[in-house]
Amino acid sequence: MDNEKIPKNPQKYVCIICDYSSFNKKDYKKHLDTIKHKNAEMDNMDNKKSPYHNICNCGKTYKYMSGLCKHRKVCTFTEYNIITDIQSTCDDTSFVIKLLKQNDDFKEMIKEQNKILFEQNNKLINLCKENSSLSIKNLTNINSNNKTFNLNVFLNEQCKDAMNIMDFVDSLKLQLCDLESVGKLGFVEGISSIIVKNLKALDIHKRPVHCSDSKREVMYIKDEDKWEKENEEKKRLRKAIKYIAHKNTKLLPEFREKYPNYSKSESKKSDDYNKLVIEAMGGRGDNDSEKEDKIIKNILKEVIIDKSQE
C-alpha cells in the first residue's frame, strides 16, 4: 500500500462547506469528488445569493449549510409544534365561525319569537277590547233592566194603593184662601201652588203622579186603577189642571158673599175681585197650553222619584 509520507509539519486540508478536514491530501481530494460534497457545494453557491437560506424549523438561520447541519443535531424543535399551532389556529377559527353561525341562528330565533309574541299581544289586546265592550254592554243592559224592574216594583207594589188622578182632583177641598192666592200669584203660580200643596199632603205612595226623569219630563199617572206612562201631550195632567182651575172659579161667589163691597168701584175689594176673576179664568193672554206647560213643570219638580230610597 503506497502511502505518502507525512511531513513533520503536515498541512491540514479543510472543507468548510462540509465541515471536513484531513492531513492526507489524497483523502481530501477523494472527499471533493464525493456526491455529498458536490451537493453541499451547490447549496453553498445558492447560499451566497441568499445568505439566510439555511433556516431551521425552529426559526434560526445560518449562513452555511454546515452550520445548519451542526445545529440540527442538537435542535429539539419538532414539526409537531408547528402542526399543533396550525391545528390550534384552525380549530379556533372553526370555533369562531361556529359561534357566529350560532349567533345568527339565535338572532333569527329571537326575531321569530318576537314576531309570534307581537301577534299574540295584538290578539290579546283585541280580545280584551271585545270583552270590555261586551261587559260594558251587559252592565248597561243589567242596569237598565234593574231600573225598569225597580220602577215597576215602586209603582205597582209600593204605590199600588195610590189614588187615581181624577179621584185626587175630586178630593180637593179648595178654600177661599186658595182663590185669593191665585189672585195674588197669578194663574200659573197659584194653580201650581194648590196642586203641589195637596200632593205633598199625601203619603208619597198614595200620590197619583210621579216623575222618573225630570230632564225628559217622563211622568207616570195612576188612572183607572193602573199606572201608565204619560204621553207627550200629557193629556191626563192637562185635564186635571183644567178641572182644578174650574173648581177654583167656583169660589168666586164665596168671595162676593164675604166681601159685599166688591161691587163698589171705590172699594179696594172691587179691585181685588176684578183681579181674581181674570186670574181664576186663566190670566191674561190666550195661550192656555203654554200656561199648562209651566204648571206641569212646577208639578214634576215636586214629584221626582227618589231612587236612592227605593
PDB file of C-alpha atoms in Angstrom, residues 130-305:
ATOM      1  CA  GLU A 130    -114.113  42.900  22.803  1.00  0.00           C
ATOM      2  CA  ASN A 131    -114.637  41.565  26.320  1.00  0.00           C
ATOM      3  CA  SER A 132    -114.575  45.081  27.761  1.00  0.00           C
ATOM      4  CA  SER A 133    -117.132  46.271  25.226  1.00  0.00           C
ATOM      5  CA  LEU A 134    -119.285  43.227  25.899  1.00  0.00           C
ATOM      6  CA  SER A 135    -119.021  43.696  29.662  1.00  0.00           C
ATOM      7  CA  ILE A 136    -119.999  47.356  29.420  1.00  0.00           C
ATOM      8  CA  LYS A 137    -122.907  46.456  27.172  1.00  0.00           C
ATOM      9  CA  ASN A 138    -124.062  43.719  29.535  1.00  0.00           C
ATOM     10  CA  LEU A 139    -123.642  46.001  32.539  1.00  0.00           C
ATOM     11  CA  THR A 140    -125.673  48.683  30.781  1.00  0.00           C
ATOM     12  CA  ASN A 141    -128.386  46.167  29.996  1.00  0.00           C
ATOM     13  CA  ILE A 142    -128.384  44.881  33.568  1.00  0.00           C
ATOM     14  CA  ASN A 143    -128.587  48.399  34.974  1.00  0.00           C
ATOM     15  CA  SER A 144    -131.319  49.267  32.519  1.00  0.00           C
ATOM     16  CA  ASN A 145    -133.271  46.154  33.468  1.00  0.00           C
ATOM     17  CA  ASN A 146    -132.777  46.873  37.144  1.00  0.00           C
ATOM     18  CA  LYS A 147    -134.055  50.431  36.698  1.00  0.00           C
ATOM     19  CA  THR A 148    -137.139  49.230  34.825  1.00  0.00           C
ATOM     20  CA  PHE A 149    -137.715  46.492  37.393  1.00  0.00           C
ATOM     21  CA  ASN A 150    -137.286  48.861  40.347  1.00  0.00           C
ATOM     22  CA  LEU A 151    -139.632  51.400  38.821  1.00  0.00           C
ATOM     23  CA  ASN A 152    -142.230  48.708  38.228  1.00  0.00           C
ATOM     24  CA  VAL A 153    -141.851  47.498  41.795  1.00  0.00           C
ATOM     25  CA  PHE A 154    -142.134  51.043  43.105  1.00  0.00           C
ATOM     26  CA  LEU A 155    -145.272  51.845  41.101  1.00  0.00           C
ATOM     27  CA  ASN A 156    -147.106  48.513  41.075  1.00  0.00           C
ATOM     28  CA  GLU A 157    -146.219  47.271  44.554  1.00  0.00           C
ATOM     29  CA  GLN A 158    -145.226  50.159  46.776  1.00  0.00           C
ATOM     30  CA  CYS A 159    -147.679  52.567  45.140  1.00  0.00           C
ATOM     31  CA  LYS A 160    -150.427  50.064  44.380  1.00  0.00           C
ATOM     32  CA  ASP A 161    -152.853  51.901  46.707  1.00  0.00           C
ATOM     33  CA  ALA A 162    -152.209  55.324  45.169  1.00  0.00           C
ATOM     34  CA  MET A 163    -155.191  57.490  44.211  1.00  0.00           C
ATOM     35  CA  ASN A 164    -156.390  57.774  40.634  1.00  0.00           C
ATOM     36  CA  ILE A 165    -155.660  61.205  39.188  1.00  0.00           C
ATOM     37  CA  MET A 166    -159.299  62.240  38.896  1.00  0.00           C
ATOM     38  CA  ASP A 167    -160.082  60.897  42.378  1.00  0.00           C
ATOM     39  CA  PHE A 168    -157.336  63.188  43.605  1.00  0.00           C
ATOM     40  CA  VAL A 169    -158.942  66.148  41.780  1.00  0.00           C
ATOM     41  CA  ASP A 170    -162.351  65.348  43.251  1.00  0.00           C
ATOM     42  CA  SER A 171    -160.886  65.039  46.745  1.00  0.00           C
ATOM     43  CA  LEU A 172    -159.523  68.593  46.772  1.00  0.00           C
ATOM     44  CA  LYS A 173    -161.357  70.835  49.238  1.00  0.00           C
ATOM     45  CA  LEU A 174    -160.443  74.285  47.992  1.00  0.00           C
ATOM     46  CA  GLN A 175    -160.862  77.256  50.282  1.00  0.00           C
ATOM     47  CA  LEU A 176    -161.260  80.966  49.729  1.00  0.00           C
ATOM     48  CA  CYS A 177    -157.587  81.455  50.593  1.00  0.00           C
ATOM     49  CA  ASP A 178    -156.712  79.317  47.552  1.00  0.00           C
ATOM     50  CA  LEU A 179    -158.714  81.621  45.308  1.00  0.00           C
ATOM     51  CA  GLU A 180    -157.098  84.701  46.842  1.00  0.00           C
ATOM     52  CA  SER A 181    -153.652  83.086  46.379  1.00  0.00           C
ATOM     53  CA  VAL A 182    -154.346  82.698  42.652  1.00  0.00           C
ATOM     54  CA  GLY A 183    -155.304  86.386  42.535  1.00  0.00           C
ATOM     55  CA  LYS A 184    -152.027  87.408  44.175  1.00  0.00           C
ATOM     56  CA  LEU A 185    -149.630  84.926  42.488  1.00  0.00           C
ATOM     57  CA  GLY A 186    -151.278  84.723  39.100  1.00  0.00           C
ATOM     58  CA  PHE A 187    -152.932  81.772  37.366  1.00  0.00           C
ATOM     59  CA  VAL A 188    -149.807  79.649  36.738  1.00  0.00           C
ATOM     60  CA  GLU A 189    -148.177  80.006  40.154  1.00  0.00           C
ATOM     61  CA  GLY A 190    -151.490  79.988  42.010  1.00  0.00           C
ATOM     62  CA  ILE A 191    -152.832  76.766  40.459  1.00  0.00           C
ATOM     63  CA  SER A 192    -149.363  75.165  40.761  1.00  0.00           C
ATOM     64  CA  SER A 193    -149.343  76.001  44.464  1.00  0.00           C
ATOM     65  CA  ILE A 194    -152.784  74.420  45.003  1.00  0.00           C
ATOM     66  CA  ILE A 195    -151.807  71.152  43.265  1.00  0.00           C
ATOM     67  CA  VAL A 196    -148.343  70.823  44.843  1.00  0.00           C
ATOM     68  CA  LYS A 197    -149.659  71.629  48.330  1.00  0.00           C
ATOM     69  CA  ASN A 198    -152.281  68.881  48.135  1.00  0.00           C
ATOM     70  CA  LEU A 199    -149.863  66.336  46.600  1.00  0.00           C
ATOM     71  CA  LYS A 200    -147.373  66.918  49.413  1.00  0.00           C
ATOM     72  CA  ALA A 201    -150.153  66.420  51.928  1.00  0.00           C
ATOM     73  CA  LEU A 202    -150.426  62.822  50.714  1.00  0.00           C
ATOM     74  CA  ASP A 203    -148.111  59.968  51.597  1.00  0.00           C
ATOM     75  CA  ILE A 204    -145.613  59.533  48.755  1.00  0.00           C
ATOM     76  CA  HIS A 205    -147.036  56.085  47.945  1.00  0.00           C
ATOM     77  CA  LYS A 206    -150.574  57.483  47.751  1.00  0.00           C
ATOM     78  CA  ARG A 207    -149.826  60.161  45.195  1.00  0.00           C
ATOM     79  CA  PRO A 208    -151.395  59.769  41.722  1.00  0.00           C
ATOM     80  CA  VAL A 209    -148.410  61.176  39.842  1.00  0.00           C
ATOM     81  CA  HIS A 210    -144.649  60.515  39.851  1.00  0.00           C
ATOM     82  CA  CYS A 211    -141.758  61.768  37.717  1.00  0.00           C
ATOM     83  CA  SER A 212    -138.917  59.338  36.887  1.00  0.00           C
ATOM     84  CA  ASP A 213    -136.888  61.719  34.678  1.00  0.00           C
ATOM     85  CA  SER A 214    -137.275  65.462  35.163  1.00  0.00           C
ATOM     86  CA  LYS A 215    -134.949  66.313  32.265  1.00  0.00           C
ATOM     87  CA  ARG A 216    -137.084  64.413  29.759  1.00  0.00           C
ATOM     88  CA  GLU A 217    -140.277  65.093  31.712  1.00  0.00           C
ATOM     89  CA  VAL A 218    -141.099  61.384  31.984  1.00  0.00           C
ATOM     90  CA  MET A 219    -144.164  61.096  34.212  1.00  0.00           C
ATOM     91  CA  TYR A 220    -146.387  58.228  35.371  1.00  0.00           C
ATOM     92  CA  ILE A 221    -150.077  58.758  36.128  1.00  0.00           C
ATOM     93  CA  LYS A 222    -152.393  56.496  38.108  1.00  0.00           C
ATOM     94  CA  ASP A 223    -155.642  56.413  36.133  1.00  0.00           C
ATOM     95  CA  GLU A 224    -158.455  53.882  36.225  1.00  0.00           C
ATOM     96  CA  ASP A 225    -156.576  51.832  38.822  1.00  0.00           C
ATOM     97  CA  LYS A 226    -153.394  51.334  36.794  1.00  0.00           C
ATOM     98  CA  TRP A 227    -150.122  53.139  36.339  1.00  0.00           C
ATOM     99  CA  GLU A 228    -149.395  54.419  32.858  1.00  0.00           C
ATOM    100  CA  LYS A 229    -146.606  56.485  31.382  1.00  0.00           C
ATOM    101  CA  GLU A 230    -147.934  59.908  30.475  1.00  0.00           C
ATOM    102  CA  ASN A 231    -147.825  60.609  26.739  1.00  0.00           C
ATOM    103  CA  GLU A 232    -146.021  63.575  25.224  1.00  0.00           C
ATOM    104  CA  GLU A 233    -149.215  65.650  25.121  1.00  0.00           C
ATOM    105  CA  LYS A 234    -149.748  64.944  28.828  1.00  0.00           C
ATOM    106  CA  LYS A 235    -153.489  64.814  28.323  1.00  0.00           C
ATOM    107  CA  ARG A 236    -154.297  63.406  31.771  1.00  0.00           C
ATOM    108  CA  LEU A 237    -152.402  66.138  33.602  1.00  0.00           C
ATOM    109  CA  ARG A 238    -153.871  68.881  31.432  1.00  0.00           C
ATOM    110  CA  LYS A 239    -157.347  67.524  32.144  1.00  0.00           C
ATOM    111  CA  ALA A 240    -156.647  67.549  35.899  1.00  0.00           C
ATOM    112  CA  ILE A 241    -155.334  71.140  35.732  1.00  0.00           C
ATOM    113  CA  LYS A 242    -158.479  72.314  33.921  1.00  0.00           C
ATOM    114  CA  TYR A 243    -160.741  70.625  36.495  1.00  0.00           C
ATOM    115  CA  ILE A 244    -158.854  72.145  39.430  1.00  0.00           C
ATOM    116  CA  ALA A 245    -158.891  75.600  37.818  1.00  0.00           C
ATOM    117  CA  HIS A 246    -162.635  75.252  37.327  1.00  0.00           C
ATOM    118  CA  LYS A 247    -163.120  74.229  40.978  1.00  0.00           C
ATOM    119  CA  ASN A 248    -161.197  77.337  41.936  1.00  0.00           C
ATOM    120  CA  THR A 249    -163.558  79.641  39.993  1.00  0.00           C
ATOM    121  CA  LYS A 250    -166.472  78.183  41.939  1.00  0.00           C
ATOM    122  CA  LEU A 251    -165.150  80.033  44.987  1.00  0.00           C
ATOM    123  CA  LEU A 252    -165.927  83.444  43.437  1.00  0.00           C
ATOM    124  CA  PRO A 253    -169.481  83.529  44.882  1.00  0.00           C
ATOM    125  CA  GLU A 254    -167.991  82.858  48.315  1.00  0.00           C
ATOM    126  CA  PHE A 255    -165.708  85.845  47.868  1.00  0.00           C
ATOM    127  CA  ARG A 256    -168.611  88.081  46.850  1.00  0.00           C
ATOM    128  CA  GLU A 257    -170.597  86.896  49.859  1.00  0.00           C
ATOM    129  CA  LYS A 258    -167.726  87.552  52.237  1.00  0.00           C
ATOM    130  CA  TYR A 259    -166.864  90.934  50.738  1.00  0.00           C
ATOM    131  CA  PRO A 260    -170.108  92.612  49.644  1.00  0.00           C
ATOM    132  CA  ASN A 261    -168.273  95.848  48.893  1.00  0.00           C
ATOM    133  CA  TYR A 262    -166.632  94.174  45.884  1.00  0.00           C
ATOM    134  CA  SER A 263    -169.330  95.783  43.716  1.00  0.00           C
ATOM    135  CA  LYS A 264    -168.430  99.286  44.758  1.00  0.00           C
ATOM    136  CA  SER A 265    -165.866 100.718  42.394  1.00  0.00           C
ATOM    137  CA  GLU A 266    -164.235 102.859  45.083  1.00  0.00           C
ATOM    138  CA  SER A 267    -163.679  99.793  47.304  1.00  0.00           C
ATOM    139  CA  LYS A 268    -160.271  98.037  47.347  1.00  0.00           C
ATOM    140  CA  LYS A 269    -162.088  94.700  47.303  1.00  0.00           C
ATOM    141  CA  SER A 270    -163.536  95.709  43.980  1.00  0.00           C
ATOM    142  CA  ASP A 271    -160.020  95.801  42.507  1.00  0.00           C
ATOM    143  CA  ASP A 272    -159.159  92.505  44.230  1.00  0.00           C
ATOM    144  CA  TYR A 273    -162.251  90.890  42.850  1.00  0.00           C
ATOM    145  CA  ASN A 274    -161.589  92.019  39.291  1.00  0.00           C
ATOM    146  CA  LYS A 275    -158.050  90.637  39.503  1.00  0.00           C
ATOM    147  CA  LEU A 276    -159.349  87.379  40.989  1.00  0.00           C
ATOM    148  CA  VAL A 277    -161.757  86.904  38.113  1.00  0.00           C
ATOM    149  CA  ILE A 278    -159.042  87.500  35.488  1.00  0.00           C
ATOM    150  CA  GLU A 279    -156.505  85.115  37.084  1.00  0.00           C
ATOM    151  CA  ALA A 280    -159.072  82.458  38.050  1.00  0.00           C
ATOM    152  CA  MET A 281    -160.225  82.359  34.434  1.00  0.00           C
ATOM    153  CA  GLY A 282    -156.715  81.689  33.178  1.00  0.00           C
ATOM    154  CA  GLY A 283    -154.972  85.011  33.487  1.00  0.00           C
ATOM    155  CA  ARG A 284    -154.026  87.420  30.761  1.00  0.00           C
ATOM    156  CA  GLY A 285    -153.094  86.020  27.354  1.00  0.00           C
ATOM    157  CA  ASP A 286    -154.793  83.475  25.149  1.00  0.00           C
ATOM    158  CA  ASN A 287    -152.213  80.650  25.065  1.00  0.00           C
ATOM    159  CA  ASP A 288    -153.652  78.258  27.652  1.00  0.00           C
ATOM    160  CA  SER A 289    -151.346  75.422  26.519  1.00  0.00           C
ATOM    161  CA  GLU A 290    -148.203  77.350  27.433  1.00  0.00           C
ATOM    162  CA  LYS A 291    -149.639  78.148  30.864  1.00  0.00           C
ATOM    163  CA  GLU A 292    -150.414  74.468  31.426  1.00  0.00           C
ATOM    164  CA  ASP A 293    -146.848  73.551  30.360  1.00  0.00           C
ATOM    165  CA  LYS A 294    -145.498  75.837  33.064  1.00  0.00           C
ATOM    166  CA  ILE A 295    -147.819  74.342  35.689  1.00  0.00           C
ATOM    167  CA  ILE A 296    -146.721  70.804  34.682  1.00  0.00           C
ATOM    168  CA  LYS A 297    -143.049  71.773  35.091  1.00  0.00           C
ATOM    169  CA  ASN A 298    -143.812  73.119  38.563  1.00  0.00           C
ATOM    170  CA  ILE A 299    -145.568  69.870  39.481  1.00  0.00           C
ATOM    171  CA  LEU A 300    -142.945  67.423  38.194  1.00  0.00           C
ATOM    172  CA  LYS A 301    -140.175  69.148  40.171  1.00  0.00           C
ATOM    173  CA  GLU A 302    -142.037  68.192  43.355  1.00  0.00           C
ATOM    174  CA  VAL A 303    -142.873  64.576  42.476  1.00  0.00           C
ATOM    175  CA  ILE A 304    -139.473  63.284  41.288  1.00  0.00           C
ATOM    176  CA  ILE A 305    -138.889  59.710  42.466  1.00  0.00           C
TER     177      ILE A 305
END
